Coordinates of C-alpha atoms in Angstrom, one line a residue:
M1 CA -0.3 0.2 0.1
L2 CA 2.4 2.9 1.0
A3 CA 4.3 1.2 -2.4
E4 CA 1.8 2.5 -4.2
L5 CA 0.9 6.2 -2.8
W6 CA 4.0 7.2 -3.5
R7 CA 3.3 6.4 -6.5
I8 CA 0.7 9.2 -6.6
T9 CA 2.0 12.7 -7.3
S10 CA -0.7 14.4 -4.3
F11 CA 0.5 12.1 -1.8
R12 CA 4.1 12.7 -2.6
L13 CA 3.8 16.0 -2.8
T14 CA 1.8 16.2 0.5
V15 CA 4.5 14.9 2.2
L16 CA 7.1 16.6 0.4
Y17 CA 5.4 20.5 1.6
G18 CA 4.5 18.5 5.1
G19 CA 8.4 17.8 6.3
L20 CA 9.4 20.9 4.1
F21 CA 6.6 22.9 6.3
S22 CA 8.1 20.6 9.5
L23 CA 11.7 22.1 8.5
A24 CA 10.5 25.6 8.3
V25 CA 9.3 25.5 11.8
V26 CA 11.9 23.7 13.0
C27 CA 14.1 26.4 11.8
L28 CA 12.2 29.3 12.5
F29 CA 11.8 28.2 16.1
A30 CA 15.2 27.0 16.8
L31 CA 16.6 31.1 15.3
I32 CA 13.4 31.4 18.1
Y33 CA 15.1 29.0 20.9
W34 CA 18.8 31.1 19.2
Q35 CA 17.2 34.5 20.4
T36 CA 15.3 33.8 23.4
A37 CA 18.7 32.8 25.1
R38 CA 20.9 35.3 23.5
Y39 CA 18.2 37.7 25.3
Q40 CA 18.3 35.2 28.6
N41 CA 22.1 35.6 28.9
Q42 CA 22.5 38.8 28.1
Q43 CA 20.7 40.2 30.7
V44 CA 21.8 37.9 33.1
D45 CA 24.9 39.4 31.9
Q46 CA 23.4 42.6 32.4
I47 CA 22.7 42.2 36.8
L48 CA 26.0 40.0 37.0
L49 CA 27.8 42.9 35.6
N50 CA 25.0 45.6 37.5
Q51 CA 25.8 44.1 41.2
A52 CA 30.3 43.7 40.6
H53 CA 29.6 47.5 39.8
V54 CA 28.0 47.7 43.1
F55 CA 30.0 45.8 45.7
S56 CA 33.2 47.0 43.4
T57 CA 32.6 50.4 44.5
A58 CA 30.9 50.2 47.8
T59 CA 33.1 50.2 50.9
T60 CA 34.4 47.1 53.0
G61 CA 31.7 47.8 55.9
E62 CA 29.6 48.3 53.5
L63 CA 30.1 45.4 51.2
D64 CA 29.5 42.8 53.6
K65 CA 26.3 44.7 53.8
D66 CA 25.3 44.5 50.6
I67 CA 26.2 40.7 49.9
A68 CA 24.4 40.3 53.1
Y69 CA 21.1 42.0 51.8
E70 CA 21.5 40.6 48.0
I71 CA 21.2 37.0 49.7
A72 CA 18.6 37.3 51.8
R73 CA 16.6 39.2 49.5
D74 CA 16.7 35.8 47.0
I75 CA 14.2 33.8 48.2
R76 CA 14.6 32.3 44.4
H77 CA 18.4 30.3 46.2
I78 CA 18.9 31.8 42.8
G79 CA 22.2 34.0 43.2
F80 CA 26.3 33.3 44.6
F81 CA 28.2 35.3 46.3
G82 CA 32.2 35.8 47.7
V83 CA 34.9 38.0 48.8
F84 CA 37.8 36.7 49.5
A85 CA 41.4 36.8 50.6
P86 CA 44.4 37.5 48.0
D87 CA 45.1 33.9 49.3
G88 CA 41.8 32.8 48.7
R89 CA 40.3 33.0 52.4
P90 CA 36.4 33.3 52.6
L91 CA 35.5 37.2 53.2
A92 CA 31.5 37.1 52.9
G93 CA 29.2 35.5 51.1
N94 CA 28.3 32.4 50.5
L95 CA 30.6 31.3 48.4
A96 CA 33.5 28.6 50.6
C97 CA 35.8 29.0 47.8
V98 CA 36.5 30.7 44.5
P99 CA 34.9 28.6 41.4
R100 CA 37.5 26.4 39.0
E101 CA 37.9 27.6 36.1
L102 CA 36.9 31.5 36.6
V103 CA 39.0 34.0 34.7
L104 CA 39.1 37.0 36.8
N105 CA 38.7 39.2 33.9
G106 CA 35.1 41.5 35.3
K107 CA 33.6 39.0 32.0
P108 CA 30.5 37.2 32.4
Q109 CA 30.7 33.0 31.5
A110 CA 29.7 29.5 32.1
L111 CA 31.3 27.8 34.7
P112 CA 30.7 23.9 34.2
V113 CA 29.2 23.3 37.1
N114 CA 30.4 19.4 37.2
R115 CA 34.0 20.3 38.4
N116 CA 32.1 22.8 41.3
A117 CA 30.0 20.5 42.4
D118 CA 30.7 21.3 45.9
L119 CA 29.6 25.3 45.0
F120 CA 26.9 24.6 43.1
A121 CA 25.1 22.0 44.4
Q122 CA 21.4 22.7 43.5
A123 CA 22.7 24.4 39.9
L124 CA 21.8 23.0 36.6
E125 CA 24.1 25.9 34.7
V126 CA 25.2 29.1 36.1
R127 CA 27.1 31.9 34.8
A128 CA 29.5 33.9 37.5
L129 CA 32.0 37.3 37.0
G130 CA 35.1 37.1 38.7
K131 CA 37.1 40.2 39.8
T132 CA 39.4 41.8 41.1
L133 CA 38.8 44.0 43.5
D134 CA 41.2 47.7 44.0
N135 CA 42.1 46.5 47.5
G136 CA 43.6 43.1 45.6
D137 CA 40.7 41.2 47.1
V138 CA 39.0 38.8 45.6
L139 CA 34.7 39.3 44.2
V140 CA 32.3 36.6 42.5
V141 CA 29.2 37.5 41.8
A142 CA 27.1 34.1 40.4
R143 CA 23.7 33.4 38.9
D144 CA 22.5 29.3 39.5
V145 CA 19.7 29.9 34.9
A146 CA 18.6 26.7 34.7
V147 CA 15.3 27.5 35.1
L148 CA 16.6 30.1 31.9
E149 CA 17.4 26.9 31.1
Q150 CA 14.1 24.2 31.1
I151 CA 11.9 27.0 29.3
R152 CA 15.1 27.0 26.2
Q153 CA 14.6 22.9 26.7
S154 CA 10.2 23.0 26.9
L155 CA 10.8 25.7 24.3
L156 CA 13.1 23.1 21.6
R157 CA 11.5 20.4 22.5
G158 CA 7.7 21.9 21.4
C159 CA 9.4 22.6 18.5
F160 CA 10.5 19.7 17.0
L161 CA 6.8 18.5 18.3
I162 CA 5.0 20.5 16.3
A163 CA 6.8 20.6 13.7
A164 CA 6.1 15.5 14.7
V165 CA 3.2 16.9 15.0
I166 CA 2.8 18.5 11.2
L167 CA 4.7 15.7 9.2
L168 CA 2.2 13.4 10.8
L169 CA -1.0 15.5 9.8
G170 CA 0.5 16.2 6.4
V171 CA 1.4 12.0 6.2
L172 CA -1.9 11.5 7.3
G173 CA -4.0 14.2 4.5
G174 CA -2.2 12.7 2.1
V175 CA -3.3 8.9 2.8
F176 CA -6.4 10.0 3.3
Y177 CA -6.7 12.4 -0.6
S178 CA -4.7 9.9 -2.0
L179 CA -6.7 6.2 -1.6
P180 CA -9.1 6.8 -3.4
A181 CA -6.6 8.0 -6.2
V182 CA -5.5 4.0 -5.5
R183 CA -8.3 2.6 -5.0
H184 CA -9.4 4.9 -8.7
I185 CA -6.1 3.1 -10.5
R186 CA -6.5 0.1 -9.8
E187 CA -10.0 -0.5 -11.1
I188 CA -8.3 1.9 -13.8
D189 CA -5.9 -1.9 -14.0
R190 CA -8.6 -3.9 -14.1
A191 CA -10.0 -2.3 -16.6
A192 CA -7.3 -1.9 -18.4
R193 CA -6.0 -5.6 -18.7
R194 CA -10.0 -6.6 -19.6
I195 CA -9.5 -4.4 -22.1
A196 CA -5.8 -6.0 -23.6
E197 CA -6.9 -9.9 -22.4
G198 CA -9.9 -8.9 -25.8
D199 CA -12.8 -7.8 -24.2
Y200 CA -13.2 -4.2 -25.9
S201 CA -16.5 -3.7 -24.0
Q202 CA -14.8 -2.4 -20.8
R203 CA -14.0 1.0 -20.2
L204 CA -12.0 2.8 -18.0
P205 CA -13.8 3.5 -15.2
L206 CA -14.6 8.0 -13.9
G207 CA -13.0 8.6 -10.4
I208 CA -14.6 11.7 -7.8
R209 CA -11.3 13.3 -6.9
N210 CA -9.1 13.2 -9.8
R211 CA -9.6 15.2 -12.8
E212 CA -5.9 14.3 -14.4
L213 CA -7.1 10.9 -14.2
D214 CA -10.4 11.4 -15.9
A215 CA -9.7 13.6 -18.6
L216 CA -7.0 10.7 -19.7
A217 CA -9.5 8.2 -18.9
Q218 CA -12.3 9.6 -21.6
I219 CA -9.9 10.2 -23.6
V220 CA -9.6 6.7 -23.4
N221 CA -12.8 5.5 -23.6
A222 CA -13.3 7.8 -26.5
M223 CA -10.7 6.2 -28.7
L224 CA -12.8 2.8 -27.3
D225 CA -15.7 3.7 -28.9
E226 CA -14.0 4.7 -32.7
T227 CA -11.9 1.7 -32.1
E228 CA -14.9 -0.6 -31.1
R229 CA -17.1 1.3 -33.3
L230 CA -14.3 0.3 -36.5
M231 CA -13.8 -3.3 -35.3
G232 CA -17.2 -4.2 -35.2
E233 CA -18.1 -2.3 -38.7
V234 CA -14.8 -4.8 -40.3
K235 CA -15.9 -7.8 -38.2
T236 CA -19.4 -7.1 -39.6
A237 CA -18.3 -6.5 -43.1
S238 CA -16.9 -10.3 -42.9
D239 CA -19.5 -12.0 -41.4
N240 CA -21.4 -10.4 -43.9
I241 CA -19.3 -11.5 -46.6
A242 CA -18.8 -14.6 -45.9
H243 CA -22.3 -14.9 -45.0
D244 CA -23.2 -13.9 -48.4
L245 CA -20.9 -15.8 -50.4
R246 CA -21.6 -18.9 -49.3
T247 CA -24.3 -19.8 -51.4
P248 CA -23.1 -18.3 -54.1
L249 CA -19.5 -20.6 -54.4
T250 CA -21.9 -22.8 -53.7
R251 CA -23.7 -23.2 -56.1
L252 CA -20.9 -22.6 -58.8
R253 CA -19.2 -25.9 -57.2
A254 CA -21.8 -27.2 -57.5
S255 CA -21.4 -25.8 -61.3
I256 CA -18.4 -26.6 -61.7
Y257 CA -18.9 -30.2 -60.9
R258 CA -22.1 -31.1 -62.8
T259 CA -19.7 -29.5 -65.7
Q260 CA -16.8 -31.6 -64.4
Q261 CA -18.8 -34.8 -64.5
S262 CA -20.5 -34.2 -68.0
L263 CA -16.9 -34.1 -69.1
E264 CA -14.6 -37.3 -70.1
D265 CA -12.0 -37.9 -68.3
L266 CA -9.6 -37.0 -71.2
S267 CA -10.5 -33.9 -71.8
P268 CA -8.2 -30.8 -72.0
H269 CA -11.0 -29.1 -70.3
H270 CA -10.7 -32.0 -66.2
A271 CA -7.7 -31.0 -65.3
A272 CA -8.8 -27.2 -64.2
L273 CA -12.5 -27.7 -63.5
D274 CA -10.9 -30.1 -60.9
H275 CA -8.1 -26.8 -59.8
A276 CA -11.3 -24.0 -59.7
L277 CA -13.3 -27.1 -57.7
T278 CA -10.2 -27.2 -55.2
Q279 CA -9.7 -23.3 -55.3
T280 CA -13.3 -23.1 -54.4
D281 CA -13.3 -25.4 -52.1
L282 CA -11.1 -24.1 -49.8
L283 CA -12.8 -20.2 -50.5
L284 CA -15.6 -22.6 -48.8
T285 CA -13.7 -23.5 -45.9
R286 CA -12.5 -20.3 -45.5
F287 CA -15.7 -18.6 -45.3
R288 CA -17.2 -21.5 -43.2
A289 CA -14.2 -20.8 -40.1
L290 CA -14.7 -16.5 -40.7
S291 CA -18.8 -18.0 -39.6
R292 CA -17.8 -20.1 -37.0
I293 CA -16.1 -17.4 -35.1
S294 CA -18.6 -15.6 -35.3
E295 CA -20.6 -17.6 -34.1
I296 CA -18.8 -18.8 -31.1
E297 CA -17.6 -14.4 -30.0
S298 CA -21.5 -13.8 -30.9
K299 CA -22.1 -17.1 -27.4
R300 CA -24.4 -18.5 -29.1
R301 CA -22.8 -21.9 -27.8
R302 CA -22.3 -21.6 -23.7
A303 CA -25.7 -22.7 -23.0
G304 CA -23.7 -26.5 -24.6
F305 CA -21.5 -26.1 -20.9
S306 CA -22.1 -28.7 -18.3
P307 CA -19.4 -31.0 -16.9
T308 CA -16.6 -33.0 -19.7
P309 CA -14.5 -35.0 -18.8
L310 CA -11.0 -34.4 -20.8
E311 CA -9.3 -37.6 -20.8
P312 CA -11.4 -38.7 -23.8
I313 CA -11.5 -35.8 -25.9
L314 CA -8.0 -36.8 -26.3
R315 CA -7.8 -39.9 -26.7
K316 CA -10.5 -39.7 -29.4
L317 CA -9.0 -37.2 -30.9
V318 CA -5.2 -38.6 -30.5
G319 CA -7.3 -42.1 -32.9
L320 CA -8.6 -39.5 -35.0
Y321 CA -5.0 -38.1 -36.5
E322 CA -3.3 -41.1 -35.8
P323 CA -3.8 -42.3 -39.6
L324 CA -2.7 -38.7 -40.5
A325 CA 0.6 -38.1 -38.3
N326 CA 1.5 -41.7 -39.8
Q327 CA 1.2 -40.3 -42.9
G328 CA 3.7 -37.6 -42.5
D329 CA 6.1 -40.5 -40.4
V330 CA 5.3 -37.9 -37.5
R331 CA 4.5 -39.9 -34.0
L332 CA 1.4 -38.6 -32.3
T333 CA 1.6 -39.9 -28.8
L334 CA -0.8 -39.0 -25.5
G335 CA 0.0 -38.5 -21.6
V336 CA -2.9 -38.5 -19.6
A337 CA -1.2 -37.1 -15.4
S338 CA -4.4 -37.0 -14.3
D339 CA -8.5 -38.0 -15.3
A340 CA -9.6 -34.0 -14.4
I341 CA -13.8 -33.0 -15.4
V342 CA -14.1 -28.8 -16.6
D343 CA -16.8 -27.6 -17.0
C344 CA -17.0 -26.6 -21.1
D345 CA -18.8 -27.4 -24.6
G346 CA -17.1 -30.8 -25.0
E347 CA -17.6 -30.1 -29.2
L348 CA -16.1 -26.9 -29.4
L349 CA -13.5 -28.0 -27.1
F350 CA -12.6 -30.9 -28.9
E351 CA -12.4 -27.8 -32.4
A352 CA -10.0 -26.0 -30.8
I353 CA -7.4 -29.3 -30.3
G354 CA -8.4 -30.7 -33.6
N355 CA -7.2 -27.2 -34.7
L356 CA -4.4 -27.6 -32.8
L357 CA -3.3 -31.2 -34.1
D358 CA -4.4 -29.8 -37.4
N359 CA -1.5 -27.5 -37.1
A360 CA 1.5 -29.8 -35.4
I361 CA 0.5 -32.4 -37.7
K362 CA 1.6 -29.5 -40.7
F363 CA 4.2 -27.9 -40.1
T364 CA 6.1 -30.6 -38.6
P365 CA 8.5 -32.6 -40.3
A366 CA 9.2 -35.9 -41.5
G367 CA 10.3 -37.9 -38.0
G368 CA 8.7 -35.8 -35.5
M369 CA 6.9 -36.1 -32.0
I370 CA 3.9 -34.2 -31.4
R371 CA 2.7 -35.2 -28.0
V372 CA -0.4 -34.6 -26.5
G373 CA 0.0 -33.9 -22.5
L374 CA -2.3 -33.4 -19.7
D375 CA -1.8 -32.4 -16.7
V376 CA -3.5 -31.5 -12.8
D377 CA -1.3 -28.3 -11.0
E378 CA -2.4 -25.6 -8.9
A379 CA -4.9 -23.6 -10.8
G380 CA -7.1 -26.8 -12.2
P381 CA -6.5 -28.5 -15.6
V382 CA -3.2 -27.8 -18.5
I383 CA -4.3 -29.6 -21.9
S384 CA -0.6 -29.3 -24.1
V385 CA 0.1 -29.9 -27.6
A386 CA 3.2 -30.2 -28.0
D387 CA 5.4 -30.8 -31.2
S388 CA 9.1 -30.4 -33.1
G389 CA 8.3 -27.8 -36.1
P390 CA 9.7 -25.1 -36.7
G391 CA 8.5 -23.5 -33.6
I392 CA 7.0 -19.6 -33.8
P393 CA 9.2 -15.9 -32.7
S394 CA 8.2 -14.8 -29.6
D395 CA 7.0 -11.7 -31.9
L396 CA 4.7 -13.4 -32.6
R397 CA 2.8 -15.4 -30.4
K398 CA 0.3 -12.2 -30.1
S399 CA 0.5 -11.5 -34.5
V400 CA -0.6 -15.7 -35.8
L401 CA -4.5 -15.1 -33.4
Q402 CA -5.3 -12.8 -35.6
R403 CA -8.1 -13.8 -38.0
F404 CA -5.9 -14.5 -41.4
Y405 CA -2.1 -13.6 -40.3
R406 CA 0.2 -15.7 -42.2
A407 CA 3.7 -16.0 -41.6
D408 CA 6.3 -16.0 -44.3
E409 CA 7.4 -19.7 -43.1
A410 CA 3.9 -20.4 -43.3
R411 CA 3.2 -19.0 -46.9
N412 CA 3.3 -22.3 -47.8
V413 CA 1.5 -24.6 -45.8
P414 CA -2.1 -24.6 -47.4
G415 CA -4.6 -23.3 -44.8
S416 CA -6.7 -20.5 -44.2
G417 CA -4.4 -18.5 -41.2
L418 CA -8.2 -19.0 -39.1
G419 CA -7.3 -22.1 -37.2
L420 CA -5.5 -20.7 -33.9
S421 CA -8.6 -17.4 -34.5
L422 CA -10.5 -20.1 -34.0
V423 CA -9.3 -21.4 -30.8
D424 CA -8.8 -18.3 -29.2
A425 CA -12.4 -17.6 -29.7
I426 CA -13.2 -20.9 -28.5
V427 CA -10.6 -20.4 -25.4
R428 CA -12.1 -16.4 -24.9
L429 CA -16.5 -17.9 -24.7
H430 CA -14.6 -20.6 -22.3
G431 CA -13.1 -18.4 -20.4
F432 CA -9.6 -20.2 -19.8
G433 CA -6.2 -19.3 -20.7
F434 CA -4.3 -20.3 -24.4
V435 CA -0.6 -19.8 -24.3
L436 CA 2.1 -20.6 -26.8
D437 CA 5.3 -21.2 -25.6
E438 CA 8.5 -23.2 -27.2
T439 CA 10.1 -26.3 -26.3
S440 CA 13.0 -27.7 -26.2
E441 CA 13.4 -28.4 -28.8
G442 CA 12.3 -25.6 -30.4
G443 CA 9.3 -25.9 -31.8
V444 CA 5.0 -24.7 -30.0
C445 CA 3.8 -25.9 -27.2
A446 CA 0.3 -24.7 -27.3
R447 CA -1.4 -25.5 -23.2
I448 CA -5.7 -24.6 -22.7
L449 CA -5.5 -23.4 -19.5
C450 CA -8.9 -24.7 -17.9
R451 CA -9.5 -23.0 -15.1
Q452 CA -10.8 -19.2 -15.5
Q453 CA -7.7 -16.7 -16.5
R454 CA -10.6 -14.0 -17.2
P455 CA -14.3 -13.1 -16.3
L456 CA -16.2 -14.4 -19.5
R457 CA -17.3 -11.5 -21.7

């Protein structure tokens, strides 16, 4: 799901803008934090400077009183004061000694609390000022700024918390806004797959929020409408031609046959009329195949579906085509791994497998082999017809299913180019799968997958 969401532009943009906004919030609060800390330190440093100035200008007696007064009024106990003799002996204040690492330059500085734990037992952060008085004594003024640091830390935590909430809301908003797009894309994918499988009555669904996808779907649907119309006109024209010409061709064949029969066997016109009969029969065969495909594609044979065992059909076909295979010095074998019963029209399935066998015999050279197999895998029964012929290039395996298509290598082989089209029409009627693969010998393995590969149309 996350991978699908990430492919949605709106989701990526939402997450991107949410991340940028969160980063902007962090930067803003970081600036506020830095300015606040700087201002607070300046205020504390000014207090220390003012106190140090007052103490340094007082006399010795007044200094002790001033320090005692500051300590007494410091109810929060955040102030530290001390006056020390040149030898380090404490003279006044609440500090026992001069803090370590304190520079006596009269400027405020931060003190390492961990190294002065005995002086600032409860403090977390201390800023201090040390200077040498005119009489040689050392004055130390310090202040605990832990409360200010806690305020700054709270501000920093709030900054990251708000940024995380903004990012989370952005992601959730992106998910909420993008889920309909994901569902819409899935529906488009399912419809596109059905269209790719040959169901040209399908149309791409329209969504609610995705106006870009809707605009594209409307364009594609308009193209499909026009394509379906053109294909329907072509199909109707070819079906009508096949239907309308069958009767004249039948009459023509009858006339040629009667004329041939009226001639003597040694007549020079006898061979010409025999050739005309052969060509007429070939035309009638093609027109009958076209009518057959049209009938199957219009689903007129769905009423003949019933549970049908597959093994008897295969054995009957092998027995029927074995003499034809032997005539071409081709070995025809049958391998049944397991019997299976499927819901189908047995006559149509017989016709489809018969066409596959007829093609295999035509294209398998002398000394070759054809194997008819029935296997059952986890998905259902699989009927296969594998030969050791020249095979079909992978880029032509879809083209050979089209009506009248014949590869260059098949031009000299008798046929109409409708056999595999008829097989494909029967397979589609049943909702089965039809796959053309290559065998280990380089030939063709045609497999009918007897399970629902696609919705019945």
